[in-house]
Amino acid sequence: MLGWTPTLLVGASMALHGAAAAGAVAAPEAWPWWLGAVAANHFVLGAVGMRPRSQLLGPNLSRLPQSTGQGCVALTFDDGPDPAVTPAVLDLLDRHGARASFFCIGARAAAHPELVRDIVRRGHGVENHTHTHPRLFACYLPGAKRRELLRAQAAITAAAGRAPRYIRAPMGLRSPLLDPAMAGLPLRYASWTRRGLDGISTRPDQVLRRLTQGLAAGDVLLLHDGRCARTRDGVPVVLEVLPALLEHLASRGLRAVALPSAADEACER
């Protein structure tokens, strides 16, 4: 994102905040009304930020472009790299000739640079998932958000030998202050079409159902190679789900791709 232009919703919210400040000065007795209007606006922005496909806060890649996504599904993995899980995920992807994008936490990339290099060596994408994955990232001011992004960008670039091109907010909670924080950075926001909730669900069958029910070409799928839920036997759920998912894609004639190649190259059946 080389520049920032507020969306209609964000621009209207900015105007409302300005009007509320001016109104509170001009008519102090009406401050409860202005405060209520601002609170309602924040509620709307928060609700929009929890919708992964929404474009109301800024550009958002939640599906592959129609011109490049025919016959393709983008696989994405969050919260890694994890030395106990990521190598097994990479082996499964290799076995099925699949490609994926790994949204890495910068601090984990710095701790396990060899894993990040292996992700790249095997033909996958490495992307920005902030440096420390703060749970309150959506509440950060633009300066603090930008520092998280820059630290992650530097750590992942140092480990991978190339810079991430996409960013995904922790837990997918997007703030209207994120795009201003991204201004001037070579990053594009990416969310997902459908997710398996494998970070919290211990049932591989339910995770697989969430990913495959209504699945279509161009979908962006979200799984986790870090902070994974585990089955009753202690197996990371993603390792139970991924083989069945890749077989399902093959049966549908769909090819699993990484976001950069999916955005840049035509994918055909």
Coordinates of C-alpha atoms in Angstrom, one line a residue:
M1 CA 0.0 0.0 0.0
L2 CA 1.9 3.1 -1.3
G3 CA -0.7 5.6 -0.2
W4 CA -3.9 5.9 1.9
T5 CA -7.3 7.1 0.8
P6 CA -10.1 6.7 3.3
T7 CA -13.0 4.6 2.3
L8 CA -16.5 6.2 2.3
L9 CA -17.2 4.7 5.7
V10 CA -13.9 5.7 7.2
G11 CA -14.2 9.2 5.8
A12 CA -17.7 9.6 7.2
S13 CA -16.5 8.4 10.6
M14 CA -13.7 11.0 10.5
A15 CA -16.2 13.7 9.7
L16 CA -18.5 12.5 12.5
H17 CA -15.7 12.7 15.0
G18 CA -14.8 16.2 13.9
A19 CA -18.5 17.3 14.1
A20 CA -18.8 15.7 17.5
A21 CA -15.8 17.7 18.8
A22 CA -17.1 20.9 17.3
G23 CA -20.6 20.3 18.6
A24 CA -19.4 19.6 22.1
V25 CA -17.6 22.9 22.1
A26 CA -20.5 24.9 20.6
A27 CA -23.3 23.2 22.6
P28 CA -21.8 21.6 25.7
E29 CA -25.2 20.7 27.0
A30 CA -25.7 18.3 24.1
W31 CA -22.5 16.3 24.8
P32 CA -24.4 13.1 25.6
W33 CA -25.8 13.1 22.1
W34 CA -22.5 13.6 20.5
L35 CA -20.9 10.9 22.7
G36 CA -23.7 8.5 21.8
A37 CA -23.2 9.2 18.1
V38 CA -19.4 8.5 18.4
A39 CA -20.0 5.4 20.4
A40 CA -22.5 4.1 17.8
N41 CA -20.0 4.8 15.1
H42 CA -17.3 2.9 17.0
F43 CA -19.7 -0.1 17.3
V44 CA -20.3 -0.1 13.6
L45 CA -16.6 0.1 12.8
G46 CA -15.9 -2.7 15.2
A47 CA -18.6 -4.9 13.7
V48 CA -17.3 -4.2 10.2
G49 CA -13.7 -5.1 11.3
M50 CA -14.9 -8.5 12.4
R51 CA -16.2 -9.4 9.0
P52 CA -13.2 -10.8 7.1
R53 CA -14.6 -10.3 3.6
S54 CA -15.6 -6.6 4.1
Q55 CA -14.1 -3.9 1.9
L56 CA -15.6 -1.1 4.0
L57 CA -12.3 -0.4 5.8
G58 CA -10.0 -0.7 2.8
P59 CA -8.9 -3.0 0.0
N60 CA -9.0 -6.6 1.1
L61 CA -8.1 -9.8 -0.8
S62 CA -10.6 -12.3 0.5
R63 CA -10.9 -14.2 -2.8
L64 CA -8.6 -14.6 -5.7
P65 CA -9.3 -12.3 -8.6
Q66 CA -11.6 -14.0 -11.2
S67 CA -9.1 -13.6 -13.9
T68 CA -6.4 -15.5 -12.0
G69 CA -8.3 -17.7 -9.6
Q70 CA -10.0 -20.1 -12.1
G71 CA -9.2 -23.6 -11.1
C72 CA -7.3 -22.4 -8.0
V73 CA -7.8 -22.2 -4.3
A74 CA -5.3 -20.3 -2.1
L75 CA -4.1 -22.1 1.0
T76 CA -2.9 -19.9 3.9
F77 CA -1.4 -20.8 7.3
D78 CA -1.2 -18.5 10.2
D79 CA 0.8 -18.1 13.5
G80 CA 3.9 -20.0 12.6
P81 CA 6.5 -21.1 12.0
D82 CA 6.4 -23.9 14.6
P83 CA 9.2 -26.5 14.5
A84 CA 6.7 -29.1 15.8
V85 CA 4.2 -28.6 13.1
T86 CA 5.5 -26.6 10.1
P87 CA 7.9 -29.2 8.7
A88 CA 5.1 -31.8 8.7
V89 CA 2.8 -29.3 6.9
L90 CA 5.5 -28.7 4.3
D91 CA 5.9 -32.4 3.7
L92 CA 2.2 -32.9 3.2
L93 CA 2.1 -30.0 0.7
D94 CA 5.1 -31.4 -1.2
R95 CA 3.4 -34.8 -1.3
H96 CA 0.4 -33.3 -3.1
G97 CA 2.3 -30.8 -5.2
A98 CA 0.5 -27.9 -3.4
R99 CA 1.6 -24.4 -2.7
A100 CA 0.6 -22.1 0.2
S101 CA 1.2 -18.8 1.9
F102 CA 2.5 -18.8 5.4
F103 CA 1.5 -15.7 7.5
C104 CA 4.4 -15.7 9.9
I105 CA 4.7 -14.0 13.3
G106 CA 7.9 -12.0 13.0
A107 CA 9.3 -13.0 16.4
R108 CA 8.8 -16.7 15.5
A109 CA 10.5 -16.1 12.1
A110 CA 13.5 -14.6 13.9
A111 CA 13.6 -17.6 16.3
H112 CA 13.3 -20.2 13.6
P113 CA 14.9 -18.7 10.4
E114 CA 15.8 -22.1 9.1
L115 CA 12.1 -23.0 8.9
V116 CA 11.3 -19.7 7.1
R117 CA 14.1 -20.5 4.6
D118 CA 12.7 -24.0 4.1
I119 CA 9.2 -22.6 3.4
V120 CA 10.7 -20.4 0.7
R121 CA 12.9 -23.1 -0.7
R122 CA 9.9 -25.4 -1.2
G123 CA 8.2 -22.7 -3.2
H124 CA 5.7 -21.2 -0.8
G125 CA 5.0 -17.6 0.2
V126 CA 5.9 -16.0 3.5
E127 CA 3.8 -13.1 4.6
N128 CA 3.4 -10.6 7.5
H129 CA 1.3 -11.5 10.6
T130 CA 2.7 -8.8 12.8
H131 CA 5.8 -9.2 15.0
T132 CA 4.3 -10.4 18.3
H133 CA 0.7 -11.2 17.4
P134 CA -0.8 -8.9 20.1
R135 CA -4.4 -9.8 21.0
L136 CA -5.2 -6.1 21.3
F137 CA -3.6 -5.1 17.9
A138 CA -6.9 -3.9 16.6
C139 CA -6.9 -1.3 19.5
Y140 CA -3.4 0.0 18.8
L141 CA -2.9 3.5 17.4
P142 CA -1.4 3.8 13.9
G143 CA 2.2 4.3 15.2
A144 CA 2.1 1.2 17.3
K145 CA 0.5 -0.8 14.5
R146 CA 3.2 0.4 12.1
R147 CA 6.0 -0.6 14.5
E148 CA 4.6 -4.1 14.7
L149 CA 4.4 -4.4 10.9
L150 CA 7.9 -3.0 10.3
R151 CA 9.5 -5.3 12.9
A152 CA 7.8 -8.3 11.4
Q153 CA 8.7 -7.2 7.9
A154 CA 12.3 -6.9 8.8
A155 CA 12.5 -10.2 10.7
I156 CA 10.7 -12.2 8.0
T157 CA 12.7 -10.5 5.2
A158 CA 16.0 -11.3 7.0
A159 CA 15.0 -15.0 7.4
A160 CA 13.4 -15.5 4.0
G161 CA 15.6 -13.4 1.8
R162 CA 12.6 -11.7 0.4
A163 CA 10.0 -9.3 1.7
P164 CA 6.4 -10.2 2.5
R165 CA 3.8 -8.8 0.1
Y166 CA 0.7 -9.4 2.2
I167 CA -0.4 -8.7 5.8
R168 CA -3.1 -10.3 7.9
A169 CA -4.2 -8.8 11.2
P170 CA -4.0 -11.0 14.3
M171 CA -7.2 -13.1 14.6
G172 CA -8.5 -11.2 11.5
L173 CA -9.7 -8.3 13.5
R174 CA -9.2 -5.3 11.3
S175 CA -9.2 -1.7 12.5
P176 CA -9.9 1.4 10.5
L177 CA -6.5 2.6 11.7
L178 CA -4.6 -0.3 10.0
D179 CA -4.6 1.2 6.5
P180 CA -3.0 4.5 7.7
A181 CA -0.4 2.4 9.5
M182 CA 0.3 0.5 6.2
A183 CA 0.7 3.7 4.1
G184 CA 3.9 3.7 2.2
L185 CA 4.6 0.0 2.9
P186 CA 4.7 -2.6 0.0
L187 CA 1.9 -4.6 1.7
R188 CA -1.6 -5.6 0.7
Y189 CA -4.2 -6.7 3.2
A190 CA -5.4 -10.3 2.8
S191 CA -8.1 -12.1 4.8
W192 CA -9.9 -15.3 3.8
T193 CA -13.1 -16.7 2.2
R194 CA -13.5 -19.6 4.7
R195 CA -11.6 -20.8 7.7
G196 CA -11.6 -24.2 9.6
L197 CA -11.2 -22.8 13.1
D198 CA -8.4 -25.3 13.6
G199 CA -6.8 -23.0 16.1
I200 CA -9.6 -23.8 18.6
S201 CA -11.5 -26.8 17.3
T202 CA -10.3 -30.3 18.3
R203 CA -12.5 -32.1 15.8
P204 CA -10.8 -32.6 12.4
D205 CA -14.1 -33.6 10.8
Q206 CA -15.7 -30.4 11.7
V207 CA -12.7 -28.3 10.6
L208 CA -12.7 -30.1 7.2
R209 CA -16.4 -29.5 6.8
R210 CA -16.1 -25.8 7.4
L211 CA -13.4 -25.6 4.7
T212 CA -15.1 -27.7 2.1
Q213 CA -18.8 -26.9 2.4
G214 CA -19.6 -24.6 -0.4
L215 CA -16.0 -24.5 -1.5
A216 CA -15.4 -22.8 -4.9
A217 CA -12.6 -21.9 -7.2
G218 CA -11.0 -18.6 -6.0
D219 CA -11.6 -19.2 -2.3
V220 CA -8.9 -18.3 0.2
L221 CA -8.7 -20.9 2.9
L222 CA -7.3 -20.3 6.4
L223 CA -5.5 -22.9 8.6
H224 CA -2.8 -22.7 11.3
D225 CA 0.7 -24.1 11.5
G226 CA 1.2 -22.3 14.8
R227 CA -0.9 -22.3 18.0
C228 CA -2.8 -25.3 16.7
A229 CA -5.5 -27.1 18.5
R230 CA -4.9 -30.8 19.1
T231 CA -7.0 -33.9 18.9
R232 CA -7.6 -36.1 22.0
D233 CA -4.5 -38.0 21.0
G234 CA -2.4 -34.9 21.0
V235 CA -2.0 -34.6 17.2
P236 CA -2.2 -31.1 15.7
V237 CA -5.6 -30.8 14.0
V238 CA -4.1 -29.3 10.9
L239 CA -2.1 -32.5 10.3
E240 CA -5.3 -34.5 10.4
V241 CA -7.2 -32.1 8.2
L242 CA -4.7 -31.2 5.5
P243 CA -4.3 -34.6 3.7
A244 CA -8.1 -34.9 3.4
L245 CA -8.4 -31.3 2.3
L246 CA -5.8 -31.7 -0.4
E247 CA -7.4 -34.9 -1.6
H248 CA -10.7 -33.1 -1.8
L249 CA -9.2 -30.3 -3.8
A250 CA -7.7 -32.8 -6.3
S251 CA -11.0 -34.6 -6.7
R252 CA -12.6 -31.2 -7.6
G253 CA -9.9 -30.4 -10.1
L254 CA -8.7 -27.5 -8.0
R255 CA -5.0 -26.5 -7.6
A256 CA -3.7 -25.2 -4.2
V257 CA -1.6 -22.1 -4.7
A258 CA 0.1 -19.4 -2.7
L259 CA -1.3 -15.9 -2.7
P260 CA 1.6 -14.2 -4.7
S261 CA 1.4 -16.7 -7.5
A262 CA -2.3 -16.7 -7.4
A263 CA -2.4 -12.9 -7.8
D264 CA 0.3 -12.8 -10.4
E265 CA -0.2 -15.9 -12.6
A266 CA -3.2 -17.3 -14.5
C267 CA -4.4 -20.5 -13.0
E268 CA -6.2 -22.9 -15.3
R269 CA -7.7 -26.3 -14.8

